[in-house]
CSV table of C-alpha atoms in Angstrom, one decimal:
chain,number,residue,atom,x,y,z
A,8,MET,CA,35.7,20.4,-81.8
A,9,SER,CA,33.7,17.5,-79.8
A,10,LYS,CA,35.1,14.3,-79.0
A,11,ARG,CA,33.0,12.3,-82.1
A,12,SER,CA,33.5,14.6,-84.6
A,13,ARG,CA,37.5,14.7,-83.6
A,14,ASN,CA,37.6,10.3,-84.1
A,15,ILE,CA,35.4,10.8,-87.1
A,16,LYS,CA,38.3,13.0,-89.1
A,17,ALA,CA,41.4,11.2,-88.1
A,18,ARG,CA,39.5,7.9,-89.6
A,19,LYS,CA,39.1,9.6,-92.9
A,20,THR,CA,42.2,10.6,-92.9
A,21,ASN,CA,44.0,7.4,-91.4
A,22,LEU,CA,45.0,10.0,-88.2
A,23,PRO,CA,45.5,7.4,-84.5
A,24,PRO,CA,42.1,8.9,-82.2
A,25,VAL,CA,42.9,11.6,-79.6
A,26,LYS,CA,42.1,10.0,-76.1
A,27,ASN,CA,41.0,12.1,-74.2
A,28,THR,CA,43.9,11.5,-70.7
A,29,ALA,CA,43.1,13.2,-68.6
A,30,ALA,CA,46.5,15.3,-68.9
A,31,VAL,CA,44.8,16.1,-72.3
A,32,GLY,CA,41.9,17.9,-69.6
A,33,GLY,CA,44.3,19.2,-67.5
A,34,LEU,CA,45.6,21.1,-70.0
A,35,ASN,CA,42.8,21.8,-72.0
A,36,SER,CA,41.7,23.7,-68.9
A,37,LEU,CA,44.8,25.6,-68.1
A,38,MET,CA,44.5,27.1,-71.2
A,39,ASN,CA,40.8,27.7,-71.1
A,40,SER,CA,42.1,29.3,-68.1
A,41,PHE,CA,44.8,30.9,-69.4
A,42,PHE,CA,42.9,32.3,-72.3
A,43,LEU,CA,40.7,33.7,-69.9
A,44,PHE,CA,43.0,35.6,-67.7
A,45,ILE,CA,44.0,37.7,-71.0
A,46,ILE,CA,40.7,38.5,-72.5
A,47,SER,CA,40.2,39.3,-68.4
A,48,LEU,CA,43.0,41.5,-68.8
A,49,PHE,CA,41.5,43.4,-72.0
A,50,LEU,CA,38.3,43.8,-70.4
A,51,LEU,CA,39.9,45.4,-67.2
A,52,LEU,CA,41.5,47.6,-69.6
A,53,ILE,CA,38.5,48.6,-71.7
A,54,ILE,CA,36.4,49.5,-67.8
A,55,ILE,CA,39.3,51.0,-67.1
A,56,SER,CA,39.6,53.8,-70.5
A,57,ILE,CA,36.0,54.3,-70.5
A,58,ASN,CA,36.5,55.6,-66.8
A,59,SER,CA,39.5,56.8,-67.0
A,60,ASP,CA,38.6,60.4,-65.1
A,61,PHE,CA,37.6,58.7,-63.0
A,62,PHE,CA,40.7,56.2,-62.1
A,63,ASN,CA,43.2,59.7,-62.7
A,64,GLY,CA,41.6,61.5,-60.4
A,65,ARG,CA,39.5,59.6,-57.7
A,66,VAL,CA,41.8,56.0,-58.0
A,67,VAL,CA,46.1,56.6,-58.8
A,68,ALA,CA,45.9,60.5,-57.5
A,69,TYR,CA,45.0,59.4,-53.4
A,70,TRP,CA,47.8,56.4,-54.2
A,71,ASP,CA,50.0,59.2,-54.9
A,72,ALA,CA,48.6,61.2,-51.9
A,73,PHE,CA,48.9,58.2,-50.0
A,74,GLN,CA,52.7,58.0,-50.5
A,75,GLU,CA,52.9,61.8,-48.9
A,76,GLN,CA,50.0,61.5,-46.4
A,77,LYS,CA,51.9,57.8,-44.4
A,78,SER,CA,54.0,60.1,-43.0
A,79,GLU,CA,52.2,63.2,-41.7
A,80,LEU,CA,49.9,62.0,-39.0
A,81,ASP,CA,49.3,64.8,-37.2
A,82,LEU,CA,45.5,66.2,-37.2
A,83,GLU,CA,45.9,69.3,-37.6
A,84,SER,CA,47.8,69.3,-40.9
A,85,ARG,CA,45.0,66.4,-41.7
A,86,LYS,CA,42.1,68.6,-40.8
A,87,ILE,CA,43.3,72.5,-42.7
A,88,GLU,CA,44.1,69.6,-45.8
A,89,ARG,CA,40.9,68.6,-45.8
A,90,PHE,CA,38.8,71.8,-44.7
A,91,GLY,CA,41.1,74.2,-45.6
A,92,SER,CA,40.9,78.1,-45.6
A,93,SER,CA,37.3,78.0,-43.3
A,94,TYR,CA,39.3,75.5,-40.1
A,95,ALA,CA,42.0,77.8,-40.2
A,96,VAL,CA,40.4,81.3,-40.0
A,97,SER,CA,38.0,79.5,-37.9
A,98,LYS,CA,41.0,78.6,-35.8
A,99,GLN,CA,42.5,81.8,-35.8
A,100,ILE,CA,39.3,83.8,-34.3
A,101,ALA,CA,38.9,81.3,-31.7
A,102,ASP,CA,42.5,81.6,-30.3
A,103,PHE,CA,41.9,84.9,-30.3
A,104,ILE,CA,38.1,84.4,-28.1
A,105,LYS,CA,39.9,81.6,-25.8
A,106,THR,CA,42.5,83.8,-24.2
A,107,LYS,CA,39.7,86.2,-23.2
A,108,HIS,CA,39.1,83.5,-21.1
A,109,ARG,CA,35.2,83.7,-21.2
A,110,SER,CA,32.4,81.8,-22.2
A,111,ASP,CA,31.4,84.1,-25.6
A,112,VAL,CA,29.7,83.7,-28.3
A,113,VAL,CA,30.8,85.9,-31.5
A,114,LEU,CA,28.2,87.3,-34.2
A,115,MET,CA,29.8,86.0,-37.3
A,116,PRO,CA,29.3,87.8,-40.6
A,117,SER,CA,28.3,85.8,-44.3
A,118,THR,CA,30.4,84.3,-46.3
A,119,ALA,CA,29.5,86.8,-49.3
A,120,TYR,CA,30.8,89.7,-46.8
A,121,PHE,CA,34.1,88.1,-46.2
A,122,ASN,CA,33.8,87.8,-50.4
A,123,ALA,CA,33.5,91.2,-50.8
A,124,ASN,CA,35.8,92.6,-48.6
A,125,GLY,CA,38.5,90.6,-49.8
A,126,ILE,CA,39.1,87.4,-47.3
A,127,ASP,CA,38.5,84.3,-48.8
A,128,TYR,CA,36.4,82.6,-45.7
A,129,HIS,CA,34.3,80.9,-45.9
A,130,VAL,CA,32.0,81.5,-42.8
A,131,PRO,CA,31.0,77.4,-41.1
A,132,GLU,CA,27.2,77.8,-39.3
A,133,PRO,CA,27.2,77.5,-36.1
A,134,ALA,CA,27.6,73.8,-35.1
A,135,VAL,CA,30.5,73.0,-37.3
A,136,PHE,CA,32.2,75.9,-36.2
A,137,TYR,CA,31.7,74.8,-32.6
A,138,TYR,CA,33.4,71.3,-34.0
A,139,PHE,CA,36.0,72.9,-35.7
A,140,THR,CA,36.8,75.1,-32.2
A,141,SER,CA,34.5,74.9,-29.3
A,142,VAL,CA,33.8,78.3,-29.7
A,143,LYS,CA,30.3,79.3,-29.9
A,144,THR,CA,28.6,82.0,-32.8
A,145,ILE,CA,25.4,83.0,-34.5
A,146,TRP,CA,24.4,84.4,-37.9
A,147,GLN,CA,23.3,88.0,-38.1
A,148,ASN,CA,20.7,86.5,-39.5
A,149,CYS,CA,19.8,84.6,-36.2
A,150,LYS,CA,15.8,84.6,-34.8
A,151,SER,CA,16.9,83.6,-31.2
A,152,GLY,CA,18.3,87.0,-30.3
A,153,CYS,CA,21.3,87.6,-30.9
A,154,ASN,CA,23.0,87.6,-28.2
A,155,ALA,CA,27.0,88.1,-28.6
A,156,ASN,CA,30.0,89.7,-27.0
A,157,TRP,CA,32.2,90.0,-29.8
A,158,PHE,CA,31.9,90.2,-33.8
A,159,VAL,CA,34.0,89.5,-35.9
A,160,TYR,CA,34.9,92.2,-39.1
A,161,ALA,CA,36.5,92.8,-42.7
A,162,ASN,CA,39.0,95.5,-42.7
A,163,ASN,CA,41.0,97.1,-45.6
A,164,GLY,CA,40.8,92.5,-46.4
A,165,ARG,CA,42.0,91.7,-42.7
A,166,LEU,CA,40.0,90.2,-39.9
A,167,GLY,CA,39.3,92.7,-36.9
A,168,ILE,CA,37.0,91.5,-33.6
A,169,ASP,CA,35.6,93.4,-31.8
A,170,THR,CA,33.4,93.9,-28.4
A,171,ILE,CA,29.6,94.1,-28.7
A,172,GLN,CA,29.4,96.9,-25.4
A,173,ASN,CA,25.4,98.2,-25.7
A,174,LYS,CA,22.2,97.2,-28.1
A,175,ALA,CA,23.3,99.8,-29.9
A,176,VAL,CA,26.9,98.5,-31.1
A,177,LEU,CA,24.9,95.6,-32.3
A,178,ASP,CA,22.2,97.2,-34.1
A,179,SER,CA,24.9,98.6,-36.5
A,180,VAL,CA,27.2,95.9,-36.8
A,181,LEU,CA,23.6,93.7,-37.7
A,182,LYS,CA,22.6,96.8,-40.1
A,183,VAL,CA,26.1,96.2,-42.1
A,184,PHE,CA,26.0,92.5,-41.8
A,185,ASN,CA,22.9,92.0,-43.1
A,186,LYS,CA,23.4,93.7,-46.5
A,187,TYR,CA,24.9,90.3,-47.6
A,188,GLU,CA,23.0,86.8,-47.9
A,189,THR,CA,23.8,84.0,-45.3
A,190,SER,CA,24.8,80.4,-47.6
A,191,LEU,CA,25.7,77.1,-46.5
B,14,MET,CA,48.6,49.1,-33.6
B,15,SER,CA,45.4,50.4,-36.2
B,16,LEU,CA,45.2,47.6,-37.8
B,17,LEU,CA,44.8,45.5,-35.0
B,18,ILE,CA,42.2,47.1,-33.2
B,19,ILE,CA,39.9,47.3,-36.7
B,20,ILE,CA,40.7,43.8,-37.3
B,21,LEU,CA,40.0,43.0,-33.6
B,22,LEU,CA,36.4,45.4,-33.7
B,23,THR,CA,35.7,43.5,-37.0
B,24,LEU,CA,36.2,40.5,-35.1
B,25,SER,CA,34.0,41.5,-32.3
B,26,GLN,CA,31.7,42.2,-34.8
B,27,PHE,CA,32.0,39.5,-36.2
B,28,LEU,CA,30.4,36.9,-33.0
B,29,LEU,CA,28.5,39.2,-32.3
B,30,GLY,CA,26.2,38.4,-35.6
B,31,TYR,CA,27.0,35.5,-35.3
B,32,ALA,CA,25.5,35.1,-32.1
B,33,LEU,CA,22.5,36.4,-33.4
B,34,LEU,CA,22.3,34.6,-36.4
B,35,SER,CA,22.8,31.1,-34.4
B,36,LEU,CA,19.7,32.2,-32.1
B,37,PHE,CA,17.3,32.5,-34.7
B,38,ASN,CA,18.9,30.1,-36.7
B,39,ILE,CA,19.4,31.5,-39.8
B,40,VAL,CA,21.9,29.3,-41.7
B,41,ILE,CA,23.0,30.5,-45.1
B,42,LYS,CA,26.3,30.0,-47.2
B,43,PRO,CA,29.7,30.4,-45.4
B,44,TRP,CA,30.9,33.7,-46.7
B,45,LEU,CA,28.4,34.7,-46.8
B,46,SER,CA,27.4,34.5,-43.5
B,47,ILE,CA,30.6,35.9,-42.3
B,48,ALA,CA,29.9,39.0,-44.3
B,49,ALA,CA,26.1,39.4,-42.5
B,50,SER,CA,27.3,39.0,-39.9
B,51,VAL,CA,29.4,41.9,-39.2
B,52,LEU,CA,27.2,44.0,-41.0
B,53,LEU,CA,25.0,42.5,-38.3
B,54,GLY,CA,27.5,43.3,-35.7
B,55,ILE,CA,28.0,46.7,-37.0
B,56,ALA,CA,24.1,47.6,-36.6
B,57,VAL,CA,23.8,46.1,-32.9
B,58,TYR,CA,27.3,48.5,-32.1
B,59,SER,CA,25.2,51.5,-33.7
B,60,LEU,CA,22.4,50.7,-30.8
B,61,VAL,CA,24.6,50.4,-27.7
B,62,PRO,CA,25.4,54.2,-26.8
B,63,PHE,CA,22.1,54.8,-27.5
B,64,VAL,CA,20.3,52.6,-24.8
B,65,MET,CA,23.6,53.6,-22.2
B,66,GLU,CA,22.1,56.9,-23.2
B,67,LEU,CA,18.7,56.3,-22.4
B,68,LEU,CA,19.8,54.1,-19.0
B,69,HIS,CA,21.6,57.2,-17.8
B,70,ILE,CA,24.4,55.6,-17.6
B,71,ARG,CA,28.4,57.9,-19.1
B,72,LEU,CA,29.9,56.7,-22.7
B,73,THR,CA,32.8,56.4,-20.3
B,74,SER,CA,35.3,54.4,-23.0
B,75,LEU,CA,35.6,51.1,-20.2
B,76,ASN,CA,31.3,51.8,-19.9
B,77,ILE,CA,31.1,50.9,-23.7
B,78,PHE,CA,33.4,47.9,-24.8
B,79,SER,CA,32.3,47.0,-21.0
B,80,ALA,CA,28.5,47.0,-23.0
B,81,LEU,CA,30.1,45.9,-25.9
B,82,ALA,CA,31.7,42.6,-24.2
B,83,LEU,CA,28.8,41.5,-22.0
B,84,LEU,CA,26.3,42.1,-24.3
B,85,THR,CA,28.2,39.6,-27.4
B,86,VAL,CA,28.6,36.9,-24.4
B,87,ILE,CA,24.6,37.7,-23.5
B,88,LEU,CA,23.9,36.7,-27.0
B,89,LEU,CA,26.3,33.9,-27.5
B,90,ALA,CA,25.4,32.2,-23.9
B,91,ILE,CA,21.9,32.0,-25.0
B,92,ARG,CA,22.4,29.6,-28.2
B,93,ILE,CA,26.1,28.8,-27.0
B,94,LYS,CA,25.6,24.6,-28.4
B,95,ARG,CA,23.8,25.7,-31.9
B,96,MET,CA,26.3,28.8,-32.1
B,97,ILE,CA,29.7,25.8,-32.0
B,98,ASN,CA,28.4,23.7,-34.1
B,99,GLY,CA,27.7,26.8,-37.4
B,100,LEU,CA,31.5,27.7,-36.2
B,101,VAL,CA,33.1,24.1,-37.0
B,102,PHE,CA,30.6,24.2,-39.5
B,103,LEU,CA,31.9,26.9,-41.4
B,104,GLY,CA,35.5,25.4,-40.8
B,105,LYS,CA,35.3,22.4,-42.6
B,106,ASN,CA,33.0,24.5,-44.8
B,107,ILE,CA,35.0,27.6,-46.0
B,108,SER,CA,36.7,27.6,-48.8
B,109,PHE,CA,38.7,29.8,-50.7
B,110,ARG,CA,39.0,29.9,-55.2
B,111,LEU,CA,40.8,32.2,-56.5
B,112,LYS,CA,40.5,31.7,-59.9
B,113,LEU,CA,43.3,32.8,-63.2
B,114,TYR,CA,41.1,34.8,-64.8
B,115,GLU,CA,39.4,36.9,-61.3
B,116,ILE,CA,42.7,37.9,-60.1
B,117,PRO,CA,43.2,41.3,-62.0
B,118,PHE,CA,39.9,42.5,-60.7
B,119,VAL,CA,40.1,41.5,-57.5
B,120,ALA,CA,43.3,43.0,-57.7
B,121,VAL,CA,42.3,46.4,-58.4
B,122,ILE,CA,38.7,46.1,-56.2
B,123,ALA,CA,41.2,45.2,-53.4
B,124,PHE,CA,43.1,48.3,-54.3
B,125,MET,CA,40.3,50.5,-54.3
B,126,ILE,CA,38.9,49.6,-51.2
B,127,PHE,CA,42.2,50.1,-49.8
B,128,VAL,CA,42.6,53.8,-51.5
B,129,SER,CA,39.3,54.2,-50.1
B,130,ALA,CA,40.0,52.9,-46.5
B,131,TRP,CA,43.1,54.9,-46.4
B,132,ARG,CA,40.9,58.3,-46.8
B,133,CYS,CA,38.2,57.0,-44.6
B,134,PHE,CA,41.2,56.9,-41.8
B,135,TYR,CA,43.5,60.1,-42.6
B,136,TYR,CA,40.9,63.0,-43.0
B,137,PRO,CA,38.1,63.9,-41.4
B,138,PRO,CA,34.5,64.5,-42.5
B,139,THR,CA,33.6,66.7,-44.9
B,140,ALA,CA,30.5,66.2,-44.9
B,141,ARG,CA,27.9,69.3,-43.6
B,142,ASP,CA,24.9,67.0,-42.7
B,143,PHE,CA,27.8,64.8,-40.8
B,144,THR,CA,29.9,67.9,-39.5
B,145,SER,CA,26.8,70.0,-38.0
B,146,GLY,CA,24.8,66.2,-36.9
B,147,ALA,CA,26.7,63.0,-36.2
B,148,GLU,CA,30.5,63.7,-35.9
B,149,VAL,CA,30.1,67.3,-33.8
B,150,ILE,CA,27.6,65.3,-31.4
B,151,ALA,CA,30.0,62.3,-31.6
B,152,GLU,CA,33.1,64.7,-31.3
B,153,TYR,CA,31.6,66.0,-27.4
B,154,ALA,CA,30.0,62.9,-26.0
B,155,VAL,CA,33.4,61.5,-25.8
B,156,LYS,CA,34.6,65.3,-24.4
B,157,GLU,CA,31.3,65.1,-22.2
B,158,LYS,CA,30.5,61.4,-22.2
B,159,THR,CA,27.5,62.3,-22.7
B,160,MET,CA,24.6,62.7,-26.7
B,161,VAL,CA,23.4,64.9,-24.3
B,162,ASN,CA,25.7,67.4,-24.6
B,163,SER,CA,26.6,71.3,-25.3
B,164,VAL,CA,26.6,71.4,-28.9
B,165,PHE,CA,22.7,71.7,-28.2
B,166,SER,CA,23.2,75.2,-26.6
B,167,VAL,CA,24.4,75.8,-29.6
B,168,ASN,CA,22.5,77.9,-32.3
B,169,LEU,CA,21.2,75.3,-34.3
B,170,GLU,CA,18.7,77.1,-36.8
B,171,SER,CA,21.0,76.4,-39.4
B,172,THR,CA,20.4,72.8,-39.5
B,173,ASN,CA,18.1,70.3,-38.6
B,174,ASN,CA,21.0,67.3,-38.8
B,175,GLN,CA,20.9,67.0,-34.8
B,176,PHE,CA,17.6,65.3,-34.6
B,177,LYS,CA,18.3,62.5,-37.3
B,178,PRO,CA,18.5,59.1,-35.9
B,179,PRO,CA,21.8,57.8,-33.4
B,180,TYR,CA,23.1,55.3,-35.5
B,181,LEU,CA,26.6,57.2,-36.7
B,182,THR,CA,26.2,59.2,-33.9
B,183,CYS,CA,26.9,56.4,-32.4
B,184,LEU,CA,29.3,54.1,-34.4
B,185,GLN,CA,31.2,57.2,-34.4
B,186,ILE,CA,31.3,57.4,-30.8
B,187,ILE,CA,32.8,53.8,-30.4
B,188,TYR,CA,35.6,54.0,-32.9
B,189,LYS,CA,37.2,57.6,-31.9
B,190,TYR,CA,37.0,55.7,-28.5
B,191,ALA,CA,38.8,52.5,-30.4
B,192,GLY,CA,41.4,55.3,-31.6
B,193,PHE,CA,40.6,56.4,-34.6
B,194,PRO,CA,39.9,60.1,-34.0
B,195,PHE,CA,37.6,60.5,-37.0
B,196,GLY,CA,36.3,57.3,-36.7
B,197,GLN,CA,34.3,56.1,-40.1
B,198,ILE,CA,36.3,53.4,-40.5
B,199,TRP,CA,33.1,51.3,-40.0
B,200,LEU,CA,32.2,52.9,-43.7
B,201,SER,CA,34.8,50.8,-45.0
B,202,SER,CA,34.1,47.7,-43.1
B,203,ILE,CA,29.8,48.4,-44.4
B,204,PHE,CA,31.3,48.9,-47.8
B,205,LEU,CA,33.3,45.7,-47.7
B,206,PHE,CA,31.4,43.1,-46.0
B,207,PHE,CA,27.7,44.5,-48.0
B,208,THR,CA,29.5,43.9,-51.4
B,209,HIS,CA,30.7,40.8,-50.4
B,210,CYS,CA,27.1,40.0,-50.2
B,211,ARG,CA,27.0,40.7,-53.8
B,212,LYS,CA,28.1,39.0,-57.2
B,213,VAL,CA,32.0,40.6,-58.2
B,214,LYS,CA,30.0,41.9,-61.5
B,215,ILE,CA,28.1,44.3,-59.2
B,216,LEU,CA,31.3,45.7,-57.6
B,217,ILE,CA,33.1,45.7,-60.3
B,218,PHE,CA,30.2,48.5,-61.8
B,219,ALA,CA,29.0,50.1,-59.0
B,220,THR,CA,32.2,50.6,-57.2
B,221,PRO,CA,33.8,53.2,-59.1
B,222,PHE,CA,30.9,55.2,-59.4
B,223,GLY,CA,29.5,55.1,-55.1
B,224,GLU,CA,32.7,54.7,-53.2
B,225,ILE,CA,35.8,55.8,-52.6
B,226,PRO,CA,35.1,59.4,-50.8
B,227,PRO,CA,36.4,62.7,-52.4
């Protein structure tokens, strides 16, 4: 209600006119801010409830995870938590290869091969495998010549690693591996 | 300690960016100039190791941070008077007023930024584009002190990510040398200062769908 209309109304009802002092202005401003604060709280609740899946799955869950993570700062455990079995199994393979103290290349079958043989292992591509382990690998469908010294295979649900001694071994290994498609 | 390093890096990026703004005599609003300076600083950071590589300078931590410091000093010195005047003007005119009704939104946004930054710090990058390109090159650049490293002797038939521009690789190298084993914290700096350039209302609606890594 404007000042003029308030004065007219006050004259009609024989009440003294409202004086627009600084105190009244300050009080109005404070009331307005508080009113807007309440509105903003409601608006925030509405936005959060509309995006509740995101908020619970990404923000609240991550805050809960933070409570545990802040005391667990070991690099290896952070990598295993993030990359899962892909990292852990790759490290096991690499640890074995590194004990041989040779600069070797490992022939890796596809993820589909391992899954078909009961092993839950997503095979990282050579660049990622190198990032994880510092060991060089190639896939079975390599176009630039398979110069591998080792190959990894599945044996009754377990991983096996063996050497490639000659071209005949390589061909027989590739014949088995190439039955399965490679995927990233 | 990590927090202190982030603050120092951000400060040096601000100085570098502000020196560039002064050099080109770009006058913008105080808060906007802070955000733009940090973003510019990060952009210049992302070029330095690459230029050093082109000049066949070894990418050791000493060389990289010396080059960054030298570049900052040179850029500051070119227009030193204009820059000091600008900083004084910035100091006098900058103000931070938060209205009561803005507090709930700012608090929620700050909380989300914190969660996002923590995950950038805590976890290694997972995106395949990154791990088979910029990240693996940066990792071995730190180990072998050159961006032309043993990664390129690996069979790279399955990817072309090694051919992507080297900006992210450079940032990863700098942040790994600064003590962050997984780099990535620059992402939070860019996010924070980029969103600062935008209106808050865009931030409110854009943030939930865009930033926090899975």
